[in-house]
Coordinates of N, CA and C in Angstrom, one line a residue:
V1447 N 50.8 -11.5 12.8 CA 50.8 -10.1 12.3 C 49.5 -9.9 11.4
G1448 N 48.8 -8.9 11.7 CA 47.6 -8.7 10.8 C 46.8 -7.5 11.4
I1449 N 45.5 -7.4 10.8 CA 44.6 -6.3 11.3 C 43.6 -7.0 12.2
Y1450 N 43.5 -6.5 13.4 CA 42.5 -6.9 14.4 C 41.5 -5.8 14.6
N1451 N 40.3 -6.1 14.2 CA 39.3 -5.0 14.3 C 38.4 -5.1 15.5
C1452 N 38.4 -6.2 16.3 CA 37.6 -6.3 17.5 C 38.4 -6.9 18.7
I1453 N 38.1 -6.4 19.9 CA 38.7 -6.9 21.1 C 37.7 -6.8 22.2
A1454 N 37.7 -7.8 23.1 CA 36.8 -7.7 24.3 C 37.3 -8.6 25.4
L1455 N 37.0 -8.2 26.6 CA 37.3 -9.0 27.8 C 36.0 -9.6 28.4
I1456 N 36.1 -10.9 28.7 CA 35.0 -11.6 29.3 C 35.5 -12.6 30.3
G1457 N 35.2 -12.6 31.5 CA 35.7 -13.5 32.5 C 37.3 -13.3 32.6
S1458 N 37.9 -14.4 32.4 CA 39.4 -14.4 32.5 C 40.0 -14.5 31.1
K1459 N 39.2 -14.1 30.1 CA 39.7 -14.2 28.7 C 39.6 -12.9 27.9
M1460 N 40.6 -12.7 27.1 CA 40.6 -11.6 26.1 C 40.3 -12.2 24.7
V1461 N 39.4 -11.7 24.0 CA 39.0 -12.2 22.7 C 39.3 -11.2 21.6
V1462 N 39.9 -11.6 20.5 CA 40.2 -10.7 19.4 C 39.8 -11.3 18.1
N1463 N 39.6 -10.5 17.1 CA 39.2 -11.0 15.8 C 40.3 -10.5 14.8
L1464 N 40.9 -11.5 14.1 CA 41.8 -11.2 13.0 C 40.9 -11.0 11.7
S1465 N 40.9 -9.8 11.2 CA 40.0 -9.5 10.1 C 40.7 -9.6 8.8
R1466 N 40.6 -10.8 8.2 CA 41.3 -11.0 6.9 C 40.5 -10.2 5.8
Y1467 N 39.2 -9.9 6.0 CA 38.5 -9.0 5.1 C 39.2 -7.7 5.0
Q1468 N 39.5 -7.1 6.2 CA 40.1 -5.8 6.2 C 41.6 -5.8 5.7
M1469 N 42.1 -7.0 5.6 CA 43.5 -7.2 5.1 C 43.4 -7.5 3.6
S1470 N 42.2 -7.4 3.0 CA 42.0 -7.6 1.6 C 42.3 -9.1 1.2
Q1471 N 42.1 -10.0 2.1 CA 42.4 -11.4 1.8 C 41.1 -12.2 1.4
G1472 N 39.9 -11.6 1.5 CA 38.7 -12.3 1.2 C 37.7 -12.2 2.2
F1473 N 36.4 -12.5 1.8 CA 35.3 -12.5 2.7 C 35.1 -13.8 3.4
N1474 N 34.6 -13.8 4.6 CA 34.3 -15.1 5.4 C 35.6 -15.8 5.7
L1475 N 36.7 -15.1 6.0 CA 37.9 -15.8 6.3 C 38.5 -15.3 7.7
D1476 N 37.7 -14.5 8.4 CA 38.1 -14.0 9.7 C 38.4 -15.1 10.7
E1477 N 39.3 -14.9 11.7 CA 39.7 -15.9 12.7 C 39.6 -15.2 14.1
V1478 N 38.9 -15.8 15.0 CA 38.7 -15.3 16.3 C 39.6 -16.1 17.3
Y1479 N 40.4 -15.4 18.0 CA 41.3 -16.0 19.0 C 41.0 -15.5 20.4
Y1480 N 41.4 -16.2 21.4 CA 41.3 -15.7 22.8 C 42.6 -16.0 23.6
F1481 N 42.8 -15.2 24.5 CA 44.0 -15.4 25.5 C 43.4 -15.6 26.9
D1482 N 43.7 -16.8 27.5 CA 43.2 -17.2 28.8 C 44.2 -16.7 29.8
F1483 N 43.9 -15.7 30.6 CA 44.8 -15.2 31.6 C 45.1 -16.2 32.7
S1484 N 44.2 -17.1 32.9 CA 44.4 -18.1 34.0 C 45.5 -19.1 33.6
T1485 N 45.7 -19.3 32.3 CA 46.7 -20.3 31.9 C 47.8 -19.7 31.0
S1486 N 47.6 -18.4 30.7 CA 48.6 -17.6 29.9 C 48.8 -18.3 28.5
T1487 N 47.7 -18.7 27.9 CA 47.7 -19.4 26.6 C 46.8 -18.8 25.6
W1488 N 47.2 -18.9 24.4 CA 46.3 -18.5 23.2 C 45.6 -19.7 22.7
D1489 N 44.4 -19.5 22.2 CA 43.7 -20.6 21.5 C 42.7 -20.0 20.5
T1490 N 42.2 -20.8 19.6 CA 41.2 -20.4 18.6 C 39.8 -20.6 19.2
L1491 N 38.9 -19.7 19.0 CA 37.5 -19.9 19.4 C 36.9 -21.0 18.5
P1492 N 36.4 -22.1 19.1 CA 35.9 -23.2 18.3 C 34.9 -22.8 17.3
G1493 N 35.1 -23.2 16.1 CA 34.2 -22.9 15.0 C 34.4 -21.6 14.3
W1494 N 35.4 -20.8 14.8 CA 35.6 -19.5 14.3 C 37.0 -19.3 13.7
Y1495 N 37.4 -20.3 13.0 CA 38.7 -20.2 12.3 C 38.3 -20.2 10.8
G1496 N 37.9 -19.1 10.3 CA 37.4 -19.0 8.9 C 35.9 -19.2 8.9
G1497 N 35.2 -18.8 7.8 CA 33.8 -19.0 7.7 C 33.0 -17.8 8.3
H1498 N 33.7 -16.7 8.7 CA 33.0 -15.6 9.3 C 33.6 -14.3 8.9
S1499 N 32.8 -13.2 8.9 CA 33.3 -11.8 8.7 C 32.8 -11.0 9.9
V1500 N 33.6 -10.8 10.9 CA 33.1 -10.2 12.2 C 33.2 -8.7 12.1
K1501 N 32.0 -8.1 12.6 CA 31.9 -6.6 12.5 C 32.2 -6.0 13.9
K1502 N 31.7 -6.7 15.0 CA 31.8 -6.0 16.3 C 31.7 -7.0 17.4
F1503 N 32.4 -6.7 18.6 CA 32.2 -7.5 19.8 C 31.5 -6.5 20.8
S1504 N 30.7 -7.1 21.7 CA 30.2 -6.4 22.8 C 29.9 -7.3 24.0
V1505 N 30.2 -6.8 25.2 CA 30.0 -7.7 26.4 C 29.1 -7.0 27.4
L1506 N 28.2 -7.7 28.0 CA 27.3 -7.3 29.1 C 26.8 -8.5 29.8
N1507 N 26.7 -8.3 31.2 CA 26.2 -9.4 32.0 C 26.8 -10.8 31.7
D1508 N 28.1 -10.8 31.6 CA 28.8 -12.1 31.4 C 28.4 -12.8 30.1
R1509 N 28.1 -12.0 29.1 CA 27.8 -12.5 27.8 C 28.6 -11.7 26.8
L1510 N 29.3 -12.5 25.9 CA 30.0 -11.9 24.8 C 29.1 -12.0 23.6
W1511 N 28.8 -10.9 22.9 CA 28.1 -10.9 21.7 C 29.0 -10.6 20.5
I1512 N 28.8 -11.4 19.4 CA 29.6 -11.1 18.2 C 28.6 -10.8 17.1
A1513 N 28.8 -9.7 16.4 CA 28.1 -9.3 15.2 C 28.8 -9.9 14.0
D1514 N 28.3 -10.9 13.4 CA 28.9 -11.6 12.3 C 28.1 -11.1 11.0
W1515 N 28.6 -11.5 9.9 CA 27.9 -11.0 8.7 C 26.5 -11.6 8.5
F1516 N 26.3 -12.8 9.2 CA 25.0 -13.5 9.0 C 24.0 -13.3 10.2
G1517 N 24.5 -12.7 11.3 CA 23.7 -12.6 12.5 C 24.4 -12.3 13.7
L1518 N 23.8 -12.5 14.9 CA 24.4 -12.2 16.2 C 24.6 -13.5 16.9
V1519 N 25.7 -13.7 17.6 CA 26.0 -14.9 18.3 C 26.5 -14.6 19.7
Q1520 N 25.9 -15.3 20.7 CA 26.3 -15.0 22.1 C 27.1 -16.2 22.7
F1521 N 28.0 -15.8 23.6 CA 28.9 -16.8 24.3 C 28.8 -16.5 25.8
D1522 N 29.0 -17.5 26.6 CA 29.2 -17.3 28.1 C 30.6 -17.1 28.5
T1523 N 30.9 -17.0 29.8 CA 32.3 -16.7 30.2 C 33.3 -17.8 29.9
N1524 N 32.8 -19.0 29.6 CA 33.6 -20.1 29.2 C 33.8 -20.2 27.6
L1525 N 33.2 -19.2 27.0 CA 33.2 -19.1 25.5 C 32.4 -20.2 24.9
T1526 N 31.4 -20.7 25.6 CA 30.5 -21.7 25.0 C 29.5 -21.0 24.1
D1527 N 29.3 -21.4 22.9 CA 28.4 -20.8 22.0 C 27.0 -21.1 22.4
L1528 N 26.2 -20.1 22.7 CA 24.8 -20.2 23.2 C 23.8 -20.1 22.0
G1529 N 24.3 -20.0 20.8 CA 23.4 -20.1 19.7 C 23.3 -18.7 18.9
P1530 N 22.9 -18.8 17.6 CA 22.8 -17.6 16.8 C 21.5 -16.9 16.9
W1531 N 21.4 -15.6 16.7 CA 20.2 -14.9 16.4 C 20.4 -14.4 14.9
Y1532 N 19.6 -15.1 14.0 CA 19.9 -14.8 12.6 C 18.7 -14.4 11.8
T1533 N 17.5 -14.3 12.4 CA 16.3 -13.9 11.7 C 15.4 -13.1 12.6
M1534 N 14.7 -12.2 12.0 CA 13.6 -11.4 12.7 C 12.3 -12.1 12.5
G1535 N 12.2 -13.3 11.9 CA 11.0 -13.9 11.5 C 10.5 -13.5 10.1
N1536 N 9.6 -14.2 9.6 CA 9.1 -13.9 8.2 C 10.2 -13.9 7.2
N1537 N 11.2 -14.7 7.4 CA 12.3 -14.8 6.4 C 13.1 -13.5 6.2
V1538 N 13.0 -12.7 7.3 CA 13.8 -11.4 7.3 C 15.1 -11.7 8.0
F1539 N 16.2 -11.8 7.3 CA 17.5 -12.2 7.9 C 18.3 -11.0 8.4
L1540 N 19.2 -11.2 9.3 CA 20.0 -10.2 9.9 C 21.3 -10.0 9.1
F1541 N 21.7 -8.7 8.9 CA 22.9 -8.3 8.3 C 23.5 -7.2 9.2
P1542 N 24.0 -7.5 10.4 CA 24.4 -6.5 11.4 C 25.8 -5.8 11.0
N1543 N 25.9 -4.5 11.4 CA 27.1 -3.8 11.3 C 27.7 -3.5 12.7
D1544 N 26.7 -3.3 13.6 CA 27.1 -3.0 15.0 C 26.0 -3.5 15.9
L1545 N 26.4 -3.7 17.2 CA 25.4 -4.1 18.2 C 25.6 -3.6 19.6
L1546 N 24.5 -3.6 20.4 CA 24.6 -3.1 21.7 C 23.6 -3.8 22.6
P1547 N 24.1 -4.7 23.5 CA 23.2 -5.4 24.4 C 22.6 -4.4 25.4
D1548 N 21.3 -4.7 25.8 CA 20.6 -3.8 26.7 C 20.5 -4.6 28.0
T1549 N 20.3 -3.9 29.1 CA 20.3 -4.5 30.5 C 19.0 -5.3 30.6
D1550 N 18.0 -5.1 29.8 CA 16.8 -5.9 29.9 C 16.8 -7.2 29.1
G1551 N 18.0 -7.5 28.5 CA 18.2 -8.8 27.8 C 18.0 -8.6 26.3
S1552 N 17.5 -7.5 25.8 CA 17.3 -7.3 24.4 C 18.6 -6.9 23.8
I1553 N 18.7 -6.9 22.4 CA 19.9 -6.5 21.7 C 19.5 -5.5 20.6
W1554 N 20.2 -4.4 20.6 CA 20.0 -3.4 19.6 C 21.1 -3.6 18.6
Y1555 N 20.8 -3.5 17.3 CA 21.8 -3.7 16.3 C 21.5 -2.8 15.1
A1556 N 22.5 -2.4 14.3 CA 22.4 -1.7 13.1 C 22.5 -2.6 11.9
D1557 N 21.4 -2.6 11.1 CA 21.3 -3.6 10.0 C 21.7 -2.9 8.7
D1558 N 22.3 -3.6 7.8 CA 22.7 -3.1 6.5 C 21.5 -2.6 5.7
F1559 N 20.4 -3.3 5.8 CA 19.3 -3.0 4.9 C 18.0 -2.5 5.5
V1560 N 17.7 -2.8 6.8 CA 16.4 -2.5 7.4 C 16.5 -1.3 8.4
G1561 N 17.7 -0.9 8.8 CA 17.8 0.2 9.8 C 18.2 -0.3 11.2
L1562 N 17.7 0.4 12.2 CA 17.9 0.1 13.6 C 16.9 -1.0 14.0
V1563 N 17.4 -2.1 14.7 CA 16.6 -3.2 15.1 C 16.8 -3.5 16.6
R1564 N 15.7 -3.8 17.2 CA 15.7 -4.3 18.6 C 15.2 -5.7 18.6
M1565 N 16.1 -6.6 19.0 CA 15.8 -8.1 19.1 C 15.5 -8.4 20.6
T1566 N 14.4 -9.1 20.8 CA 14.1 -9.6 22.1 C 14.1 -11.1 22.3
A1567 N 14.4 -11.8 21.2 CA 14.5 -13.2 21.1 C 15.2 -13.6 19.9
P1568 N 15.7 -14.8 19.8 CA 16.5 -15.2 18.6 C 15.7 -15.1 17.2
Y1569 N 14.4 -15.1 17.3 CA 13.6 -15.0 16.1 C 12.6 -13.8 16.1
L1570 N 12.8 -12.8 16.9 CA 11.8 -11.8 17.1 C 12.5 -10.4 17.1
G1571 N 12.2 -9.5 16.2 CA 12.9 -8.2 16.1 C 11.9 -7.1 15.7
T1572 N 12.1 -5.9 16.1 CA 11.3 -4.8 15.7 C 12.2 -3.8 15.1
V1573 N 11.8 -3.3 13.9 CA 12.6 -2.3 13.1 C 12.2 -0.9 13.5
Y1574 N 13.2 0.0 13.7 CA 13.0 1.4 14.0 C 13.8 2.2 12.9
R1575 N 13.0 2.9 12.1 CA 13.7 3.7 11.1 C 12.8 4.9 10.7
P1576 N 13.4 6.0 10.3 CA 12.6 7.2 9.9 C 11.6 6.9 8.8
N1577 N 10.4 7.4 8.9 CA 9.5 7.3 7.8 C 10.0 7.9 6.5
G1578 N 9.9 7.2 5.4 CA 10.4 7.8 4.2 C 9.9 7.1 2.9
P1579 N 10.3 7.5 1.7 CA 9.9 6.8 0.5 C 10.4 5.4 0.4
V1580 N 9.8 4.7 -0.6 CA 10.1 3.2 -0.7 C 11.6 3.0 -1.1
S1581 N 12.2 4.0 -1.9 CA 13.5 3.8 -2.3 C 14.1 5.2 -2.7
T1582 N 15.3 5.2 -3.1 CA 16.0 6.5 -3.5 C 15.7 6.8 -4.9
S1583 N 15.1 5.9 -5.7 CA 14.8 6.2 -7.1 C 13.6 7.1 -7.2
A1584 N 13.7 8.2 -8.1 CA 12.7 9.1 -8.3 C 12.8 9.6 -9.7
A1585 N 11.9 9.0 -10.6 CA 11.9 9.4 -12.0 C 11.0 10.5 -12.3
L1586 N 9.9 10.6 -11.6 CA 8.9 11.6 -11.9 C 8.0 11.8 -10.6
M1587 N 7.4 13.0 -10.4 CA 6.6 13.3 -9.3 C 5.3 14.0 -9.8
D1588 N 4.2 13.9 -9.1 CA 3.0 14.7 -9.3 C 2.5 15.1 -8.0
F1589 N 1.9 16.3 -7.9 CA 1.4 16.9 -6.7 C 0.0 17.4 -6.9
E1590 N -1.0 17.0 -6.1 CA -2.3 17.5 -6.2 C -3.0 17.5 -4.9
N1591 N -3.6 18.7 -4.5 CA -4.4 18.8 -3.3 C -3.7 18.3 -2.0
G1592 N -2.4 18.6 -1.9 CA -1.7 18.3 -0.7 C -1.0 16.9 -0.7
R1593 N -1.1 16.2 -1.8 CA -0.6 14.9 -1.9 C 0.5 14.8 -3.0
L1594 N 1.6 14.2 -2.7 CA 2.7 14.0 -3.6 C 2.8 12.5 -4.0
C1595 N 3.0 12.2 -5.2 CA 3.2 10.8 -5.7 C 4.6 10.8 -6.4
V1596 N 5.4 9.8 -6.0 CA 6.8 9.6 -6.6 C 6.9 8.2 -7.2
V1597 N 7.3 8.2 -8.5 CA 7.5 6.9 -9.1 C 9.0 6.7 -9.4
P1598 N 9.4 5.4 -9.4 CA 10.9 5.1 -9.5 C 11.4 5.1 -10.9
G1599 N 10.6 4.9 -12.0 CA 11.1 4.8 -13.3 C 11.2 3.3 -13.7
G1600 N 11.3 3.0 -14.9 CA 11.6 3.8 -15.9 C 12.1 3.1 -17.2
H1601 N 13.1 3.7 -17.7 CA 13.7 3.2 -18.9 C 15.1 3.7 -18.9
N1602 N 15.9 3.1 -19.7 CA 17.3 3.6 -19.9 C 17.4 4.7 -20.9
D1603 N 18.6 5.2 -21.2 CA 18.7 6.3 -22.1 C 18.3 5.9 -23.6
A1604 N 18.3 4.6 -23.8 CA 17.8 4.2 -25.2 C 16.3 3.8 -25.2
W1605 N 15.6 4.1 -24.1 CA 14.2 3.9 -23.9 C 13.9 2.4 -23.8
G1606 N 14.9 1.6 -23.4 CA 14.7 0.2 -23.1 C 14.3 0.0 -21.6
N1607 N 13.7 -1.2 -21.4 CA 13.3 -1.5 -20.0 C 14.5 -1.7 -19.0
I1608 N 14.3 -1.3 -17.8 CA 15.3 -1.6 -16.7 C 14.7 -2.5 -15.7
Y1609 N 13.4 -2.9 -15.8 CA 12.7 -3.9 -15.0 C 12.7 -3.5 -13.5
N1610 N 12.4 -2.2 -13.2 CA 12.4 -1.7 -11.9 C 11.0 -2.0 -11.3
D1611 N 11.0 -2.7 -10.1 CA 9.8 -3.0 -9.4 C 9.8 -2.5 -7.9
E1612 N 10.5 -1.4 -7.7 CA 10.7 -0.9 -6.3 C 9.4 -0.4 -5.6
G1613 N 8.4 0.0 -6.4 CA 7.2 0.4 -5.7 C 7.0 1.9 -5.8
I1614 N 5.9 2.4 -5.3 CA 5.4 3.8 -5.4 C 5.4 4.5 -4.0
S1615 N 5.7 5.8 -3.9 CA 5.7 6.5 -2.7 C 4.7 7.6 -2.7
F1616 N 4.0 7.9 -1.6 CA 3.1 9.0 -1.5 C 3.4 9.8 -0.2
Y1617 N 3.4 11.1 -0.3 CA 3.7 12.0 0.8 C 2.5 12.9 1.0
Q1618 N 2.0 12.9 2.3 CA 0.9 13.8 2.6 C 0.9 14.0 4.1
N1619 N 0.6 15.2 4.6 CA 0.5 15.6 6.0 C 1.8 15.1 6.8
S1620 N 2.9 15.4 6.1 CA 4.3 15.1 6.8 C 4.5 13.6 7.0
Y1621 N 3.9 12.8 6.2 CA 4.0 11.3 6.4 C 4.1 10.7 5.0
W1622 N 5.0 9.7 4.9 CA 5.1 8.9 3.7 C 4.3 7.6 3.8
E1623 N 3.7 7.2 2.7 CA 3.1 5.9 2.6 C 3.6 5.3 1.3
V1624 N 3.8 3.9 1.3 CA 4.3 3.3 0.1 C 3.5 2.1 -0.3
I1625 N 3.5 1.8 -1.5 CA 3.0 0.5 -2.0 C 4.1 -0.2 -2.7
K1626 N 4.3 -1.4 -2.3 CA 5.5 -2.2 -2.9 C 5.0 -3.7 -3.0
K1627 N 5.9 -4.5 -3.7 CA 5.5 -5.8 -4.0 C 5.3 -6.7 -2.8
S1628 N 5.9 -6.4 -1.6 CA 5.8 -7.2 -0.5 C 4.4 -7.0 0.2
T1629 N 3.8 -5.9 0.0 CA 2.5 -5.6 0.6 C 1.3 -5.5 -0.4
V1630 N 1.7 -5.2 -1.7 CA 0.7 -5.2 -2.7 C 1.2 -6.1 -3.9
P1631 N 0.8 -7.3 -3.9 CA 1.3 -8.3 -4.8 C 1.3 -7.9 -6.3
A1632 N 0.3 -7.1 -6.7 CA 0.1 -6.7 -8.1 C 1.3 -5.9 -8.5
I1633 N 2.0 -5.2 -7.6 CA 3.2 -4.3 -8.0 C 4.3 -5.2 -8.5
D1634 N 4.3 -6.4 -8.1 CA 5.5 -7.3 -8.5 C 5.6 -7.5 -10.0
T1635 N 4.5 -7.4 -10.7 CA 4.6 -7.6 -12.2 C 4.5 -6.3 -12.9
L1636 N 4.2 -5.2 -12.3 CA 4.1 -3.9 -12.9 C 5.4 -3.2 -13.0
I1637 N 6.3 -3.6 -13.8 CA 7.6 -3.1 -13.9 C 7.7 -1.7 -14.5
D1638 N 8.7 -1.0 -14.1 CA 9.1 0.3 -14.8 C 8.0 1.3 -14.8
I1639 N 7.5 1.6 -13.6 CA 6.5 2.7 -13.5 C 7.2 4.0 -13.6
N1640 N 7.0 4.7 -14.8 CA 7.8 5.9 -15.1 C 7.0 7.2 -15.2
F1641 N 5.6 7.1 -14.9 CA 4.8 8.3 -15.0 C 3.6 8.1 -14.0
C1642 N 3.2 9.2 -13.4 CA 2.1 9.2 -12.5 C 1.2 10.5 -12.7
K1643 N -0.1 10.4 -12.4 CA -1.0 11.5 -12.5 C -2.0 11.3 -11.4
I1644 N -2.1 12.3 -10.5 CA -3.2 12.3 -9.5 C -4.4 12.9 -10.0
D1645 N -5.6 12.3 -9.7 CA -6.9 12.8 -10.1 C -7.1 14.2 -9.4
P1646 N -7.3 15.3 -10.1 CA -7.5 16.6 -9.5 C -8.8 16.6 -8.6
A1647 N -9.7 15.7 -8.8 CA -11.0 15.7 -8.0 C -10.9 14.7 -6.8
D1648 N -9.8 13.9 -6.8 CA -9.7 12.9 -5.7 C -8.2 12.5 -5.6
N1649 N -7.5 13.0 -4.6 CA -6.1 12.8 -4.6 C -5.8 11.3 -4.1
T1650 N -6.8 10.5 -3.7 CA -6.5 9.1 -3.4 C -6.6 8.3 -4.7
H1651 N -7.0 8.9 -5.8 CA -7.1 8.2 -7.1 C -6.0 8.6 -8.0
V1652 N -5.1 7.6 -8.3 CA -3.9 7.9 -9.0 C -3.8 7.0 -10.2
W1653 N -3.2 7.5 -11.3 CA -3.0 6.7 -12.5 C -1.4 6.6 -12.7
L1654 N -1.0 5.4 -13.0 CA 0.4 5.1 -13.2 C 0.7 4.6 -14.6
G1655 N 1.8 5.1 -15.2 CA 2.2 4.6 -16.5 C 3.3 3.6 -16.4
S1656 N 3.1 2.4 -16.8 CA 4.2 1.4 -16.8 C 4.8 1.3 -18.2
W1657 N 6.1 1.2 -18.3 CA 6.8 1.2 -19.5 C 6.9 -0.3 -20.0
G1658 N 5.7 -0.8 -20.4 CA 5.7 -2.2 -20.8 C 4.4 -2.9 -20.4
K1659 N 3.8 -2.5 -19.3 CA 2.6 -3.2 -18.8 C 1.3 -2.5 -18.8
G1660 N 1.3 -1.3 -19.4 CA 0.1 -0.5 -19.6 C -0.2 0.5 -18.5
L1661 N -1.5 0.8 -18.4 CA -1.9 1.9 -17.5 C -2.5 1.2 -16.2
V1662 N -2.0 1.8 -15.1 CA -2.4 1.2 -13.8 C -3.2 2.2 -13.0
E1663 N -4.4 1.7 -12.5 CA -5.2 2.6 -11.7 C -5.1 2.2 -10.2
V1664 N -4.9 3.2 -9.3 CA -4.7 3.0 -7.9 C -5.7 3.9 -7.2
R1665 N -6.4 3.2 -6.2 CA -7.3 4.0 -5.3 C -6.9 3.6 -3.8
N1666 N -6.7 4.6 -3.0 CA -6.4 4.3 -1.6 C -5.3 3.3 -1.4
N1667 N -4.2 3.6 -2.2 CA -3.0 2.8 -2.1 C -3.2 1.3 -2.5
A1668 N -4.2 1.0 -3.3 CA -4.4 -0.4 -3.8 C -4.6 -0.3 -5.3
V1669 N -4.0 -1.3 -6.0 CA -4.2 -1.4 -7.4 C -5.6 -2.0 -7.7
V1670 N -6.4 -1.2 -8.4 CA -7.7 -1.6 -8.7 C -8.0 -2.0 -10.2
N1671 N -7.0 -1.6 -11.0 CA -7.2 -1.9 -12.4 C -5.9 -1.8 -13.2
V1672 N -5.7 -2.7 -14.1 CA -4.6 -2.6 -15.1 C -5.2 -2.6 -16.5
I1673 N -4.9 -1.6 -17.2 CA -5.5 -1.4 -18.6 C -4.4 -1.6 -19.6
N1674 N -4.6 -2.5 -20.5 CA -3.5 -2.8 -21.5 C -4.1 -3.2 -22.8
Q1675 N -3.3 -3.9 -23.6 CA -3.8 -4.3 -25.0 C -4.9 -5.4 -24.9
Y1676 N -5.0 -6.0 -23.8 CA -6.0 -7.1 -23.7 C -7.4 -6.7 -23.3
N1677 N -7.5 -5.5 -22.7 CA -8.9 -5.1 -22.3 C -9.2 -3.7 -22.7
S1678 N -8.5 -3.1 -23.7 CA -8.8 -1.7 -24.1 C -8.3 -1.5 -25.5
I1679 N -8.4 -0.3 -25.9 CA -7.9 0.1 -27.3 C -6.4 0.3 -27.3
L1680 N -5.8 0.2 -26.2 CA -4.3 0.3 -26.2 C -3.7 -0.8 -27.0
E1681 N -2.6 -0.5 -27.7 CA -2.0 -1.5 -28.5 C -0.6 -1.9 -28.0
S1682 N -0.3 -3.1 -28.4 CA 1.0 -3.7 -28.0 C 1.9 -3.6 -29.2
K1683 N 3.2 -3.7 -29.0 CA 4.2 -3.8 -30.1 C 3.9 -5.0 -30.9
V1684 N 4.2 -4.9 -32.2 CA 3.9 -6.1 -33.1 C 4.9 -7.2 -32.8
E1685 N 6.1 -6.8 -32.5 CA 7.2 -7.9 -32.4 C 7.0 -8.7 -31.2
Y1686 N 6.5 -8.1 -30.1 CA 6.4 -8.9 -28.8 C 5.4 -8.2 -27.9
T1687 N 4.9 -8.9 -26.9 CA 3.9 -8.3 -26.0 C 4.5 -7.2 -25.2
W1688 N 4.1 -5.9 -25.4 CA 4.7 -4.8 -24.7 C 3.7 -3.6 -24.9
C1689 N 3.3 -3.0 -23.8 CA 2.4 -1.9 -23.9 C 2.9 -0.8 -23.0
G1690 N 3.6 0.2 -23.5 CA 4.2 1.2 -22.7 C 3.4 2.5 -22.7
I1691 N 3.4 3.1 -21.5 CA 2.7 4.4 -21.2 C 3.8 5.4 -20.8
G1692 N 4.0 6.4 -21.6 CA 5.1 7.4 -21.2 C 4.6 8.7 -20.8
G1693 N 3.3 8.9 -20.8 CA 2.8 10.2 -20.4 C 1.3 10.1 -20.1
I1694 N 0.8 10.9 -19.1 CA -0.6 10.8 -18.7 C -1.0 12.3 -18.2
D1695 N -2.2 12.7 -18.6 CA -2.6 14.0 -18.1 C -4.2 14.1 -18.2
Y1696 N -4.7 15.0 -17.4 CA -6.1 15.3 -17.4 C -6.3 16.6 -18.2
D1697 N -7.4 16.7 -19.0 CA -7.8 18.0 -19.5 C -8.7 18.7 -18.6
K1698 N -9.2 19.9 -19.0 CA -10.0 20.8 -18.2 C -11.4 20.2 -17.9
D1699 N -11.8 19.2 -18.7 CA -13.1 18.6 -18.6 C -13.0 17.3 -17.7
G1700 N -11.8 17.0 -17.2 CA -11.7 15.8 -16.4 C -11.4 14.5 -17.2
N1701 N -11.1 14.6 -18.5 CA -10.8 13.4 -19.3 C -9.3 13.1 -19.1
L1702 N -9.0 11.8 -19.1 CA -7.7 11.4 -19.0 C -7.1 11.0 -20.3
W1703 N -5.9 11.6 -20.6 CA -5.2 11.4 -21.9 C -3.8 10.7 -21.6
M1704 N -3.4 9.9 -22.6 CA -2.1 9.3 -22.4 C -1.4 9.1 -23.8

């Protein structure tokens, strides 16, 4: 007796998953069983008595596919494990919620973090998702000459650091561009970007205020300069190294103030 969240028929066998996760008994405790119609017997799928959290079954062309918490696994009609598909390459791992095998041998699946993915081999996948900002965080925006800049923040209500390094988003001509630490390494250390100002004379030239790391200059989506207490008249806190910028603006003569 329990909650069975998946069922499938392959060859002469019916396969079911006992979801102990949905029974509130814990994660990675699911058990996969099968009924063999040729012998009228139940048995456990080898290696699938605990250690898994199964999301979905799907069958196509005499292959059973299981979407587990760590990846996709395929079986033949004898329920022989044909190996896992657990990465898209470049250390991008799979976290599938649903899957759909295609007639061309590829696998479509819905990932918890990266969106819709088409896998063509155990280590090769292509992500399909709507173009959008780098994250849902939006502390402040600036707009100039058709270009929007969005920064994530920030600081907490007590003006303390939250160590946000999610990246910066730009929107222009109905398209989003982002700079983030995986593509622009300098962003990795520039925490808590809480302010932005686009140059009125050049909308590809943007100034960012970091709550702790100083003033950041960006051109054409690349960090070209970081101005702080070490290379300018900006000052650090006396107690510890910290250079916060909480506001930036241009005057009518094109001078930058902060």
